[in-house]
XYZ file of C-alpha atoms in Angstrom:
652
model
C 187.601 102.992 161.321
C 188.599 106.757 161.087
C 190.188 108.229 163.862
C 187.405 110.733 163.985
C 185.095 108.486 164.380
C 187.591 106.332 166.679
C 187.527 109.958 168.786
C 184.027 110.397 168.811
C 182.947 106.650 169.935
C 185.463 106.654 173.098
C 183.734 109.652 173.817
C 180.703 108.483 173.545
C 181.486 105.495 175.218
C 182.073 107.655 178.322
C 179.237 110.565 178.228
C 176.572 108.189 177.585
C 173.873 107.313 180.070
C 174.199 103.721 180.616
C 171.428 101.446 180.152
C 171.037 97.796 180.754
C 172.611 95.294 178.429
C 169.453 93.973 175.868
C 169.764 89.697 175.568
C 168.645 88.715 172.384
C 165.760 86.235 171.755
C 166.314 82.628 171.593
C 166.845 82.433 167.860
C 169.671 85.061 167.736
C 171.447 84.236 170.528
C 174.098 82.495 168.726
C 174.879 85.281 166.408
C 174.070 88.017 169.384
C 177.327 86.469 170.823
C 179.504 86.312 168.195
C 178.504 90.161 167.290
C 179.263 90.902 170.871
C 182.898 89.215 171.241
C 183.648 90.462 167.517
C 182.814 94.153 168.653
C 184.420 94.130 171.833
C 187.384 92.807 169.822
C 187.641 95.099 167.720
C 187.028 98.065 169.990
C 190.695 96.275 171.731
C 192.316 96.466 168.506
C 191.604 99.847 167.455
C 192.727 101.342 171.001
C 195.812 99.314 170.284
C 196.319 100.874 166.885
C 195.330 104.456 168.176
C 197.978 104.352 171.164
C 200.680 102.978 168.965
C 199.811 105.876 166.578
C 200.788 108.141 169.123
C 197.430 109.315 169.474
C 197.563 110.572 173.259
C 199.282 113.937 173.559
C 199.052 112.943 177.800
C 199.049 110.494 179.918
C 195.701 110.276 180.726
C 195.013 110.150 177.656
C 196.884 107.506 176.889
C 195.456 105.271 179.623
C 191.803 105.863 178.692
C 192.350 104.783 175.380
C 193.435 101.562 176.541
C 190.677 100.991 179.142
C 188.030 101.985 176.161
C 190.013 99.293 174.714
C 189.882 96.849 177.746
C 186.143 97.262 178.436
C 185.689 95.913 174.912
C 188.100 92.890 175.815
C 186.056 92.016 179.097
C 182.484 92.595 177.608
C 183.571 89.667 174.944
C 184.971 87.531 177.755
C 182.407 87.753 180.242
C 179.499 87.015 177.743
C 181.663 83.840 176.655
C 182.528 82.595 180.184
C 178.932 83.135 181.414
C 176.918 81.280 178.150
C 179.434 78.957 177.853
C 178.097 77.715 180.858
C 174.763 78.341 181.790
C 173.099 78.417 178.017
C 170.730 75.674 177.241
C 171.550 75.587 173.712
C 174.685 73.048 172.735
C 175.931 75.774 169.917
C 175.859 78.835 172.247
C 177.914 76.929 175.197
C 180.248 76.346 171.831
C 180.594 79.674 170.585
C 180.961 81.198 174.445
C 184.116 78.285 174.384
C 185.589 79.984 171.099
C 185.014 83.479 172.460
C 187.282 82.736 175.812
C 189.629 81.419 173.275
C 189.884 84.579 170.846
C 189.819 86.824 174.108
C 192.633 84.825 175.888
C 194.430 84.582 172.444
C 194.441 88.439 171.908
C 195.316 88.733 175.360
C 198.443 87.232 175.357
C 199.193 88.962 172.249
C 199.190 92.114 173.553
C 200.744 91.196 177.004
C 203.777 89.864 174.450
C 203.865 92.776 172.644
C 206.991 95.022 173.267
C 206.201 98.066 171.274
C 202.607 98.406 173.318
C 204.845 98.011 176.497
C 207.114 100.854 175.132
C 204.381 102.923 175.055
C 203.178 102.545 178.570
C 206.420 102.636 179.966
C 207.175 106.108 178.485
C 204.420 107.637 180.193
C 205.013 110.243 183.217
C 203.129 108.764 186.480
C 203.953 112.117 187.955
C 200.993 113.592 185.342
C 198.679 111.331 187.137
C 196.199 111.694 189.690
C 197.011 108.362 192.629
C 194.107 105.924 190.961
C 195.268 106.800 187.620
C 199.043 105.773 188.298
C 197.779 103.044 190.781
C 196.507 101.822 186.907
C 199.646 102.098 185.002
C 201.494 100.803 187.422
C 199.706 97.701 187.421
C 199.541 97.489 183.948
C 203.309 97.423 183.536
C 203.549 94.775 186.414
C 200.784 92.758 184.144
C 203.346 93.417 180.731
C 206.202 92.282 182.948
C 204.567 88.827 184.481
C 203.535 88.448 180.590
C 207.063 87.994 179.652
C 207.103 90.993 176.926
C 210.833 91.680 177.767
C 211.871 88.244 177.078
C 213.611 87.777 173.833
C 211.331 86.600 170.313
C 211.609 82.975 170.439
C 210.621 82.694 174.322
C 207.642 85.433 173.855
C 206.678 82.496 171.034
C 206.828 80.040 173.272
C 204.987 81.986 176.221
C 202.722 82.725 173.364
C 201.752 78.899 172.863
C 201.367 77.867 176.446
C 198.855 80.630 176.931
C 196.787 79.066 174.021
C 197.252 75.731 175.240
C 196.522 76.527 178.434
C 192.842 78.052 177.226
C 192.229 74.936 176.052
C 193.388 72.875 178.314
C 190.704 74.145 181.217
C 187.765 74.650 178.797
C 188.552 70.986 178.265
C 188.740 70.474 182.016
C 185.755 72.303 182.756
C 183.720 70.813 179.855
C 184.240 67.206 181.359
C 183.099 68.534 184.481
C 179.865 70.390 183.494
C 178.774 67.816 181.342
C 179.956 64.750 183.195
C 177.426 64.097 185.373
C 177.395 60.536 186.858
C 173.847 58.533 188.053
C 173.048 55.756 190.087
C 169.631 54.000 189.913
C 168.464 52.302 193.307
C 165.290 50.561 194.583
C 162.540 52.974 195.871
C 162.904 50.931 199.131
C 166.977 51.335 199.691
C 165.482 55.514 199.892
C 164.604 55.286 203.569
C 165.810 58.109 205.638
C 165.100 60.505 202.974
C 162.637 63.556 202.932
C 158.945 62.674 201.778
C 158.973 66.346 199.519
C 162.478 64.700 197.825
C 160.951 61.410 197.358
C 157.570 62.686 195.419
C 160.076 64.475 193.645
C 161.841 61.390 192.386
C 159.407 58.883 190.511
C 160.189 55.222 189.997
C 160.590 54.666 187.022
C 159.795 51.922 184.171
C 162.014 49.732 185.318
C 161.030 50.055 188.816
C 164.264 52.009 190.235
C 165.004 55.665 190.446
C 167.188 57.017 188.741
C 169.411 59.618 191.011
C 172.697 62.446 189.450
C 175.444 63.903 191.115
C 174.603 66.885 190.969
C 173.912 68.969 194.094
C 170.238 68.597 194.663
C 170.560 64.639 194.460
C 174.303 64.416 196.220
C 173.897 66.105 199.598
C 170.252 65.359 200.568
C 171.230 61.543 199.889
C 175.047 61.460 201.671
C 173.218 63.477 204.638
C 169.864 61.004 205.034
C 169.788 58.135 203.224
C 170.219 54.945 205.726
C 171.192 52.819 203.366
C 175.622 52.888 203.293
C 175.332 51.227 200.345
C 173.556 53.784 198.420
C 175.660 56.297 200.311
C 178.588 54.711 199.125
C 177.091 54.777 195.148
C 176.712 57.752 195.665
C 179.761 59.041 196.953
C 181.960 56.961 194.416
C 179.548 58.502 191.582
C 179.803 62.124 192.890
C 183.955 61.519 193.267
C 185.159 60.181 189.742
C 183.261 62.954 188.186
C 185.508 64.089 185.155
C 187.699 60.814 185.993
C 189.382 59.408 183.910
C 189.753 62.124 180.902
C 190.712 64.762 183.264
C 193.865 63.315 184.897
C 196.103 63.815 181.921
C 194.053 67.273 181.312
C 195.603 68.307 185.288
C 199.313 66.673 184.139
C 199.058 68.884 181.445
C 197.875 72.060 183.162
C 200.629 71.915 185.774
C 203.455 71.338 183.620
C 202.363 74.205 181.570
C 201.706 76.872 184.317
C 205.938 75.494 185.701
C 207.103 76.467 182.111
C 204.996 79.263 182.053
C 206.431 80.778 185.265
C 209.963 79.469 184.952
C 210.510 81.228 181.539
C 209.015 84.980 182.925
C 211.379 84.619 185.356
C 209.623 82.810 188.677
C 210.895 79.259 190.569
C 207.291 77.459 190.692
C 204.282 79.065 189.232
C 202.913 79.268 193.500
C 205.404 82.020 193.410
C 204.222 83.739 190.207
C 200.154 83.201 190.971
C 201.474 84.770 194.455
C 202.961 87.731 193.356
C 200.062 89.539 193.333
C 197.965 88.530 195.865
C 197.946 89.622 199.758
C 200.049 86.584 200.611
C 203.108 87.893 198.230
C 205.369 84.783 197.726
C 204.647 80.902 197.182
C 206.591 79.508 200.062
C 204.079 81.492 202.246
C 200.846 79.294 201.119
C 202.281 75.968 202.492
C 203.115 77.887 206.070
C 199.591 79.307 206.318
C 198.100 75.990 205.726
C 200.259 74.508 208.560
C 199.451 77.058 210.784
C 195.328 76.645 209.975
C 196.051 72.710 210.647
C 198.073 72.807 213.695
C 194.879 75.502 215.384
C 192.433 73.219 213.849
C 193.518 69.753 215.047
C 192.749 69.552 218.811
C 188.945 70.352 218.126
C 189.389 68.310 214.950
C 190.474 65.166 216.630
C 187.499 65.876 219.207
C 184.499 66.188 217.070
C 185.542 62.884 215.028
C 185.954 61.054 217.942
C 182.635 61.882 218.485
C 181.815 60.884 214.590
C 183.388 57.566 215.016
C 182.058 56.686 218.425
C 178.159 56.995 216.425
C 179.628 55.738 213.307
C 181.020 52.129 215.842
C 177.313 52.056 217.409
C 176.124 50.940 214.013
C 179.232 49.488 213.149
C 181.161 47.830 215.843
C 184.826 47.590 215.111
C 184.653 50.307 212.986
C 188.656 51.990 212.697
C 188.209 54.991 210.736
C 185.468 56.923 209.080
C 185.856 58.293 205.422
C 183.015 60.010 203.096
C 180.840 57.572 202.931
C 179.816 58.221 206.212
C 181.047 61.579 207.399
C 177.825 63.272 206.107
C 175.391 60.778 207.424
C 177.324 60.626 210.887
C 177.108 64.412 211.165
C 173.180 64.719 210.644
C 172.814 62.271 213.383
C 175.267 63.782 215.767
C 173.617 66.962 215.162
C 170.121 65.496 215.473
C 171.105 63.266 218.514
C 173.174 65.592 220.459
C 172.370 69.083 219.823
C 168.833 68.757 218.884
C 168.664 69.708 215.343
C 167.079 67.576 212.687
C 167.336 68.878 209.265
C 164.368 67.079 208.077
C 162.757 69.696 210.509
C 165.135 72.750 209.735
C 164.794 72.255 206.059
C 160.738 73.124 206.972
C 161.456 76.683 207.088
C 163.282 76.737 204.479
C 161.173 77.230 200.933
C 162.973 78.622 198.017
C 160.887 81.242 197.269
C 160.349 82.798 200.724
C 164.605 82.210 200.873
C 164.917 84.169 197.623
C 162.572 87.131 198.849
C 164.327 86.904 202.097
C 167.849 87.414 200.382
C 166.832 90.387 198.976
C 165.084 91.898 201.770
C 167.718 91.573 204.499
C 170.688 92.729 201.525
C 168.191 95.814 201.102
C 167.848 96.807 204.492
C 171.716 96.146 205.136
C 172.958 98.311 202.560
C 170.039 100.491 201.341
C 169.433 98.938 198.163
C 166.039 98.479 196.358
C 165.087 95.390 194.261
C 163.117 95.993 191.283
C 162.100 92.808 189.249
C 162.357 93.185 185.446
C 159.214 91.103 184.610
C 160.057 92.165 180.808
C 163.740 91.278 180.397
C 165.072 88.934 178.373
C 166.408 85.755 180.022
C 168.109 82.518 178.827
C 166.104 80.136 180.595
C 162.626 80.828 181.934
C 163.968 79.870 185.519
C 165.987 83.043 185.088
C 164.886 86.375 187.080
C 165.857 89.623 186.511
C 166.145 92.631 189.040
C 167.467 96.388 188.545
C 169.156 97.509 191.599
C 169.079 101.050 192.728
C 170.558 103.312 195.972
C 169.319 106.307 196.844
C 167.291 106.768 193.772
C 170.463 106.017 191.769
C 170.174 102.709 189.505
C 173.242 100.651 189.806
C 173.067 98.039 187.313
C 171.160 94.793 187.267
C 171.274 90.875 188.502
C 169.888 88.210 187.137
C 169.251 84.849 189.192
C 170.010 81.380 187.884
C 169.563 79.019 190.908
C 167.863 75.661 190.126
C 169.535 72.845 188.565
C 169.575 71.635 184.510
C 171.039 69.414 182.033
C 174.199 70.983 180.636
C 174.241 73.724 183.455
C 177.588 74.669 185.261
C 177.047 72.494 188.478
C 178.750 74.377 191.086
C 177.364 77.682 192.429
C 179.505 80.986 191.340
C 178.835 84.829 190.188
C 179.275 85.357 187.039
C 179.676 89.046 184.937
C 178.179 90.096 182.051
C 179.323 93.741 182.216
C 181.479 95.807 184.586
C 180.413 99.451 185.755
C 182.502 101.718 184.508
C 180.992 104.920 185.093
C 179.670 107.124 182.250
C 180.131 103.748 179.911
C 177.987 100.608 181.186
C 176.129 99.320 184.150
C 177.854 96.454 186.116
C 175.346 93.402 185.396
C 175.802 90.428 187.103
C 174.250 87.221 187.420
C 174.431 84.029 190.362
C 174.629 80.965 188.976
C 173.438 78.458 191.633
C 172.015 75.068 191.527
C 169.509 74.869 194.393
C 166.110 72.686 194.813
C 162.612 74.954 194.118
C 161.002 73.500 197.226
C 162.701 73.118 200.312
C 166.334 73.818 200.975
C 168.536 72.706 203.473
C 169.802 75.265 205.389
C 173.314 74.755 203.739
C 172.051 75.683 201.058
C 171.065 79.042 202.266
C 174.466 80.223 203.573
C 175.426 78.953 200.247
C 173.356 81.358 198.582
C 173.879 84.198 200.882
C 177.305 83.920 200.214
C 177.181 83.813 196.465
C 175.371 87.156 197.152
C 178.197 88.453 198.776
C 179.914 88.549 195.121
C 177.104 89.444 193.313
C 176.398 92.805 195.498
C 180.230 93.172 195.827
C 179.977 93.613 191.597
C 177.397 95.800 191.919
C 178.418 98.104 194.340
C 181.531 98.448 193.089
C 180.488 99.099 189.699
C 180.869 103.006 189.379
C 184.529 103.145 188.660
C 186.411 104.969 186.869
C 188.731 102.329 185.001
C 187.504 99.246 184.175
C 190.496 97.551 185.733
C 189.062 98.565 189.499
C 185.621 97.570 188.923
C 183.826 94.979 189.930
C 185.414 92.435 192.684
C 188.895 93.050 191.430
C 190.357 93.238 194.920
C 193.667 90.687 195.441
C 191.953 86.992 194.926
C 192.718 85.703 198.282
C 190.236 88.709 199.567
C 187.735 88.213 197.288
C 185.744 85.216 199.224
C 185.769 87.402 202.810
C 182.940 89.583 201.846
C 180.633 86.623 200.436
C 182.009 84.811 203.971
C 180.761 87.854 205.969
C 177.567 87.892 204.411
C 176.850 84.070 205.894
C 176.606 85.846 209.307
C 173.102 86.945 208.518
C 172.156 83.356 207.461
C 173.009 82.494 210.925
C 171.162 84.981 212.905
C 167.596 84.297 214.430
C 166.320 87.677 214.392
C 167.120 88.170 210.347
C 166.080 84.038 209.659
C 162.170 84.755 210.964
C 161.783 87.459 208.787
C 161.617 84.714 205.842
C 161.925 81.320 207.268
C 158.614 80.082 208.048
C 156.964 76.712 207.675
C 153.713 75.847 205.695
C 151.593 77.087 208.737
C 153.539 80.338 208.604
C 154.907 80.087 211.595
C 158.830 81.841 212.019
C 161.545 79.206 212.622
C 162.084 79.413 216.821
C 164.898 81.083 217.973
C 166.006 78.175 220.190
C 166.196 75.847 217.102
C 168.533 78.461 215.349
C 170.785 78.668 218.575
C 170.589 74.789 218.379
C 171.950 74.900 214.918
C 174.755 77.456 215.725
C 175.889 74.908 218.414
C 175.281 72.065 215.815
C 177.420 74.318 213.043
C 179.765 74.524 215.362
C 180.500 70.753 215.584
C 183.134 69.541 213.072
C 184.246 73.063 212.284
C 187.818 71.746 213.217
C 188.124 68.832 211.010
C 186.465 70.890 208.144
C 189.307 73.507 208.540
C 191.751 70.117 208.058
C 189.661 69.302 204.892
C 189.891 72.829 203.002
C 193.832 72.429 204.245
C 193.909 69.041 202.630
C 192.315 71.043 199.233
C 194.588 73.444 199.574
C 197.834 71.197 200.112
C 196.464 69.569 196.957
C 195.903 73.074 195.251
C 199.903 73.906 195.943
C 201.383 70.749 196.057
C 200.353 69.819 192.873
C 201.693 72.454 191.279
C 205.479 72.656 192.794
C 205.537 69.081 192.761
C 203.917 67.869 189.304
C 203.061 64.262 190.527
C 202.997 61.533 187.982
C 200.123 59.589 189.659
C 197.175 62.293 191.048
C 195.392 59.620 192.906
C 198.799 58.745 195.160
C 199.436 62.102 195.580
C 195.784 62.484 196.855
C 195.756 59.737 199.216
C 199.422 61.219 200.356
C 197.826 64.612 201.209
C 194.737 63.465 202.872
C 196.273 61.478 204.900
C 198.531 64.443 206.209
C 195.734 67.029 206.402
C 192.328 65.699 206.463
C 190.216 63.615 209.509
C 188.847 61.059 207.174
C 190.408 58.620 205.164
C 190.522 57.896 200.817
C 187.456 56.248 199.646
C 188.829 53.724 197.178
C 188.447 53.809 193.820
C 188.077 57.582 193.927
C 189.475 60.640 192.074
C 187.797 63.592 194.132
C 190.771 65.947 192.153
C 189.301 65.227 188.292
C 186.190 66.945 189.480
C 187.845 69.686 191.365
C 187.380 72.899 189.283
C 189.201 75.341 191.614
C 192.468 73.400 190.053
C 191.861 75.567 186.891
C 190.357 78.653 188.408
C 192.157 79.155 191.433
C 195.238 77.005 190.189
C 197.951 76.729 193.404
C 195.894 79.790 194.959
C 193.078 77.341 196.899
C 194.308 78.521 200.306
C 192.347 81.605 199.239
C 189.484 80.602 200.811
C 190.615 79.886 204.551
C 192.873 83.374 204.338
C 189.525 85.403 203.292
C 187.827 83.393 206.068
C 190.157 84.851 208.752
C 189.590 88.377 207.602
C 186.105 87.984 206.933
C 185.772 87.177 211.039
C 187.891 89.843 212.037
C 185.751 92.354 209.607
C 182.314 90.399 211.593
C 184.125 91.723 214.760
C 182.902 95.546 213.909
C 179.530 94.586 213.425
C 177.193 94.743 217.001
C 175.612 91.138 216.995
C 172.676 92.339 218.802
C 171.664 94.806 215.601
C 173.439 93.734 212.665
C 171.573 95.920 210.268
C 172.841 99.278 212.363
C 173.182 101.390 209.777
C 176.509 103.268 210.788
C 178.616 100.335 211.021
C 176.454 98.755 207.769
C 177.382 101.751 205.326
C 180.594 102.257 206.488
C 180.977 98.470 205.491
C 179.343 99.624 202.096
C 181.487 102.507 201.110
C 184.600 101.227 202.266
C 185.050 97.774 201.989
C 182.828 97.053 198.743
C 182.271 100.377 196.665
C 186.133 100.715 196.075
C 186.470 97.674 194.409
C 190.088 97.271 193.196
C 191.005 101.224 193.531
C 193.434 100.053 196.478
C 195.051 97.400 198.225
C 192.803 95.182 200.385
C 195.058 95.056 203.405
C 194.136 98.820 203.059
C 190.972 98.405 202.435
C 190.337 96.850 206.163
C 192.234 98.533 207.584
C 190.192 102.065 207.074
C 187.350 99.479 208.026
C 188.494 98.353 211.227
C 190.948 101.387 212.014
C 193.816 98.873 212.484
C 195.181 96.009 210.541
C 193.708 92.412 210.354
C 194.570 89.686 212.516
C 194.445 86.502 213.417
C 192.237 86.624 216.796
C 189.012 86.705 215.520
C 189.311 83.387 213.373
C 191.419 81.932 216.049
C 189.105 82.242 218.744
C 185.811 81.638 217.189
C 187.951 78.062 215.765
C 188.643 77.222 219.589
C 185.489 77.910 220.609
């Protein structure tokens, strides 16, 4: 490529108009994706080439050369992540595995690269504008954790982990996604379970049916079905997915990250995944998940005692309660004692009408209109498409994956196919969900609230202008409170009968959702001990490096969870946060006390006020990753976060 015509696509790149990314049919996706990767790719090199050329006479200059550069990078690794997982086709999931590879492979190539360091680090911040340095600063911190000034045989080494590592989690995740367990019981050993579930599970030939793992199967039978037996099939089935291949996969994956952050200059790799997050330094995760056990144990202990006094009316003598039963136990405590029966709740809940609902309430809250793209090109025909606009101003464009397949990623996540980068591409975005097309439990419906949460946090942050602030690129242990925050209206009567209604059309009553607030409420203690027991295992794991993963399991649960090991379990070979959010788990728990406190501005009795709404909007989501999110809040809230707000709604 010429440098002329290397000049005249990065301008291009950022005067054009941008339009919505075109999928390509069926029968070209294959090569569609390898195109795509290839050209982003290349675009990376050539910046590389260009700013080792000397090309940029400023530092501006300079920096939008390598975000051309890094857009091209992201568009290849985003369309790999995403089809690698969601694409029905065997050979796309494949070539979406090799694309993460080449991307993470050039990655870490570049990171290791001194003379593209030297290049950066001669630039003047003092030329910049505050976002602009805000960018090279960060991109020297990124060269730095990289290990580029180590010395040539240690960059070599670096370089191999970082491979090995790529392969190591697709592995991981592959024996997740596609290691789905089933159990095949008696029609009769069903009882307890909803009729609409039932029809939707025939007997089959040889007179049994034939239940998965998966999400749509797992919950509705842990939460109703009478039978502990089945519960307990279940529950074994659903834990020792990815067990046994994983175990020596996780081995593997923690020794590699200690090397890793040993040889760029870190004691444990907590302390280098720390380093740039809000929490700052590894020795601060295990402190914050002592402090959420020791304000979550009084009203832990209290709610199951209440579990295990219901649990001994069935089961006289019974000492403990574990997962079997935990579920089960809950539904009826809930049902028994606070008047909510899910069977009931679950009425009001149809997919569709929850879908259309979603949209409407995320309209009104932040202005938005929802425009379906009957026309676009999909993956799947369960796939919908929708152009978002504000103010007359199209934004960019989600798509909606939310029911349940064979070879599907089996969790529920947002996922990016572009990031807005203004004057250069709409962000596009797309939820990935796994969710029944008749009724849903309410769970289910916070769930997908929340997932919202990310996908209009990627939209609305999708004008920037670098590529390395778009998007939800906030510090990762803020990233879950605006999803959290976004539950609130899945709680709150006045927004649920706007779209919850039964078959007679009739708006769930608003002394059945106050019931279920008070029923929600219940356990909340113990289920702040559970996400400390993940997140002990999240950091543990990783300063530790335990030989045997099921001991060290058992260890931890016993120290921070309410409910004992089921045997002959292996919940952590299923566990996919291990590779995603490595040691960082804790995230969720720290965004869930700022995600209160940021509830706190909002006036309960209107939560669609518009003032307070926008103000959200603009300054909380629109800014993506253009400062820190401790900032961020504070401009929010016109102080800094605290503590208060989680602690007392936790006590109450």
């Amino acid at each position: 490529m010429s440098d002329q015509m290397s000049d005249q696509m990065s301008d291009q790149l950022h005067a054009q108009s941008p339009t919505p990314l075109t999928l390509p049919a069926a029968d070209d996706f294959a090569a569609w994706l390898d195109r795509r990767c290839a050209d982003g790719l290349a675009s990376t090199r050539d910046a590389v080439r260009r700013l080792k050329a000397g090309e940029a006479s400023t530092a501006e200059q300079a920096l939008r050369i390598w975000d051309t550069g890094m857009i091209g990078m992201a568009n290849a690794a985003a369309v790999g992540s995403l089809f690698s997982e969601v694409h029905p086709d065997e050979a796309v999931r494949d070539r979406g595995d090799a694309a993460v590879q080449e991307v993470q492979k050039l990655g870490t190539e570049l990171q290791l690269d001194r003379e593209l360091y030297d290049v950066f680090a001669a630039l003047d911040a003092a030329e910049l504008d505050p976002e602009a340095a805000r960018l090279l600063d960060k991109t020297l911190l990124d060269f730095r954790r990289s290990g580029v000034d180590r010395d040539d045989a240690t960059r070599a080494r670096i370089k191999e982990i970082n491979e090995q590592l790529t392969l190591v989690g697709q592995e991981f995740g592959k024996n997740i996604r596609d290691g789905k367990r089933t159990i095949s019981v008696a029609p009769a050993r069903l009882a307890g379970l909803p009729q609409d579930w039932l029809d939707a599970h025939p007997v089959g030939d040889d007179g049994l049916v034939t239940l998965t793992t998966d999400y749509p199967d797992a919950i509705p039978v842990r939460t109703f079905c009478h039978d502990r037996d089945v519960r307990r099939e279940m529950v074994n089935a659903f834990l020792n997915v990815g067990w046994p291949a994983n175990e020596p996969l996780l081995r593997e994956l923690f020794e590699l990250r200690e090397e890793l952050a040993r040889l760029v200059g870190y004691d444990t790799w907590a302390d280098y995944d720390a380093g740039v997050k809000m929490i700052g330094k590894g020795v601060a995760i295990p402190e914050f998940i002592d402090r959420i056990t020791e304000a979550a144990t009084e009203p832990a202990e209290r709610d199951r005692d209440i579990l295990l006094a219901r649990l001994r009316l069935d089961h006289p003598g019974a000492e403990a309660i574990d997962g079997v039963d935990v579920v089960y136990y809950e539904e009826l405590v809930r049902k028994e004692q606070y008047d909510v029966d899910a069977q009931v709740v679950r009425t009001y809940f149809d997919f569709s009408r929850v879908r259309a609902g979603l949209l409407e309430v995320t309209s009104r809250l932040f202005d938005l209109t929802y425009t379906p793209v009957d026309d676009a090109v999909v993956w799947h025909p369960d796939v919908t498409a929708y152009d978002v606009t504000l103010g007359g101003e199209t934004l960019g464009r989600i798509y909606l994956d939310l029911h349940p397949r064979e070879n599907k990623y089996n969790h529920a996540a947002q996922f990016t196919i572009t990031d807005g980068v203004a004057g250069h591409q709409q962000p596009e975005g797309v939820l990935v969900c796994n969710f029944p097309k008749g009724l849903m439990e309410h769970d289910d419906v916070v769930t997908l609230f929340h997932e919202f949460g990310h996908l209009v946090h990627h939209i609305l942050a999708g004008r920037a202008t670098w590529s390395r602030f778009a998007g939800v690129a906030t510090e990762w242990d803020f990233v879950e409170a605006p999803s959290q925050l976004l539950e609130e209206w899945a709680w709150d009567a006045g927004v649920l009968q706007t779209f919850a209604k039964n078959a007679e059309g009739e708006p769930i009553p608003a002394d059945l959702v106050a019931a279920m607030r008070r029923a929600d409420d219940f356990g909340k203690g113990y289920m702040a001990r559970t996400q400390m027991f993940y997140a002990a295992m999240s950091y543990w794991f990783h300063t530790d490096l335990p030989d045997d993963l099921t001991e060290a399991t058992v260890s931890l649960q016993d120290r921070y969870s309410m409910f004992r090991y089921v045997e002959d379990t292996h919940m952590f070979s299923g566990f996919g946060h291990l590779d995603g959010y490595s040691s960082g788990y804790y995230t969720y728990m720290w965004s869930l006390v700022i995600a209160k406190d940021l509830f706190s501005a909002f006036d309960p009795d209107d939560l669609f006020a518009p003032e307070v709404a926008h103000r959200y909007r603009d300054l909380i989501l629109a800014p993506g990753g253009t400062r820190d999110a401790a900032d961020l809040v504070q401009d929010f809230l016109g102080r800094p976060y605290t503590f208060d707000a989680y602690g007392e709604w936790l006590a109450r």
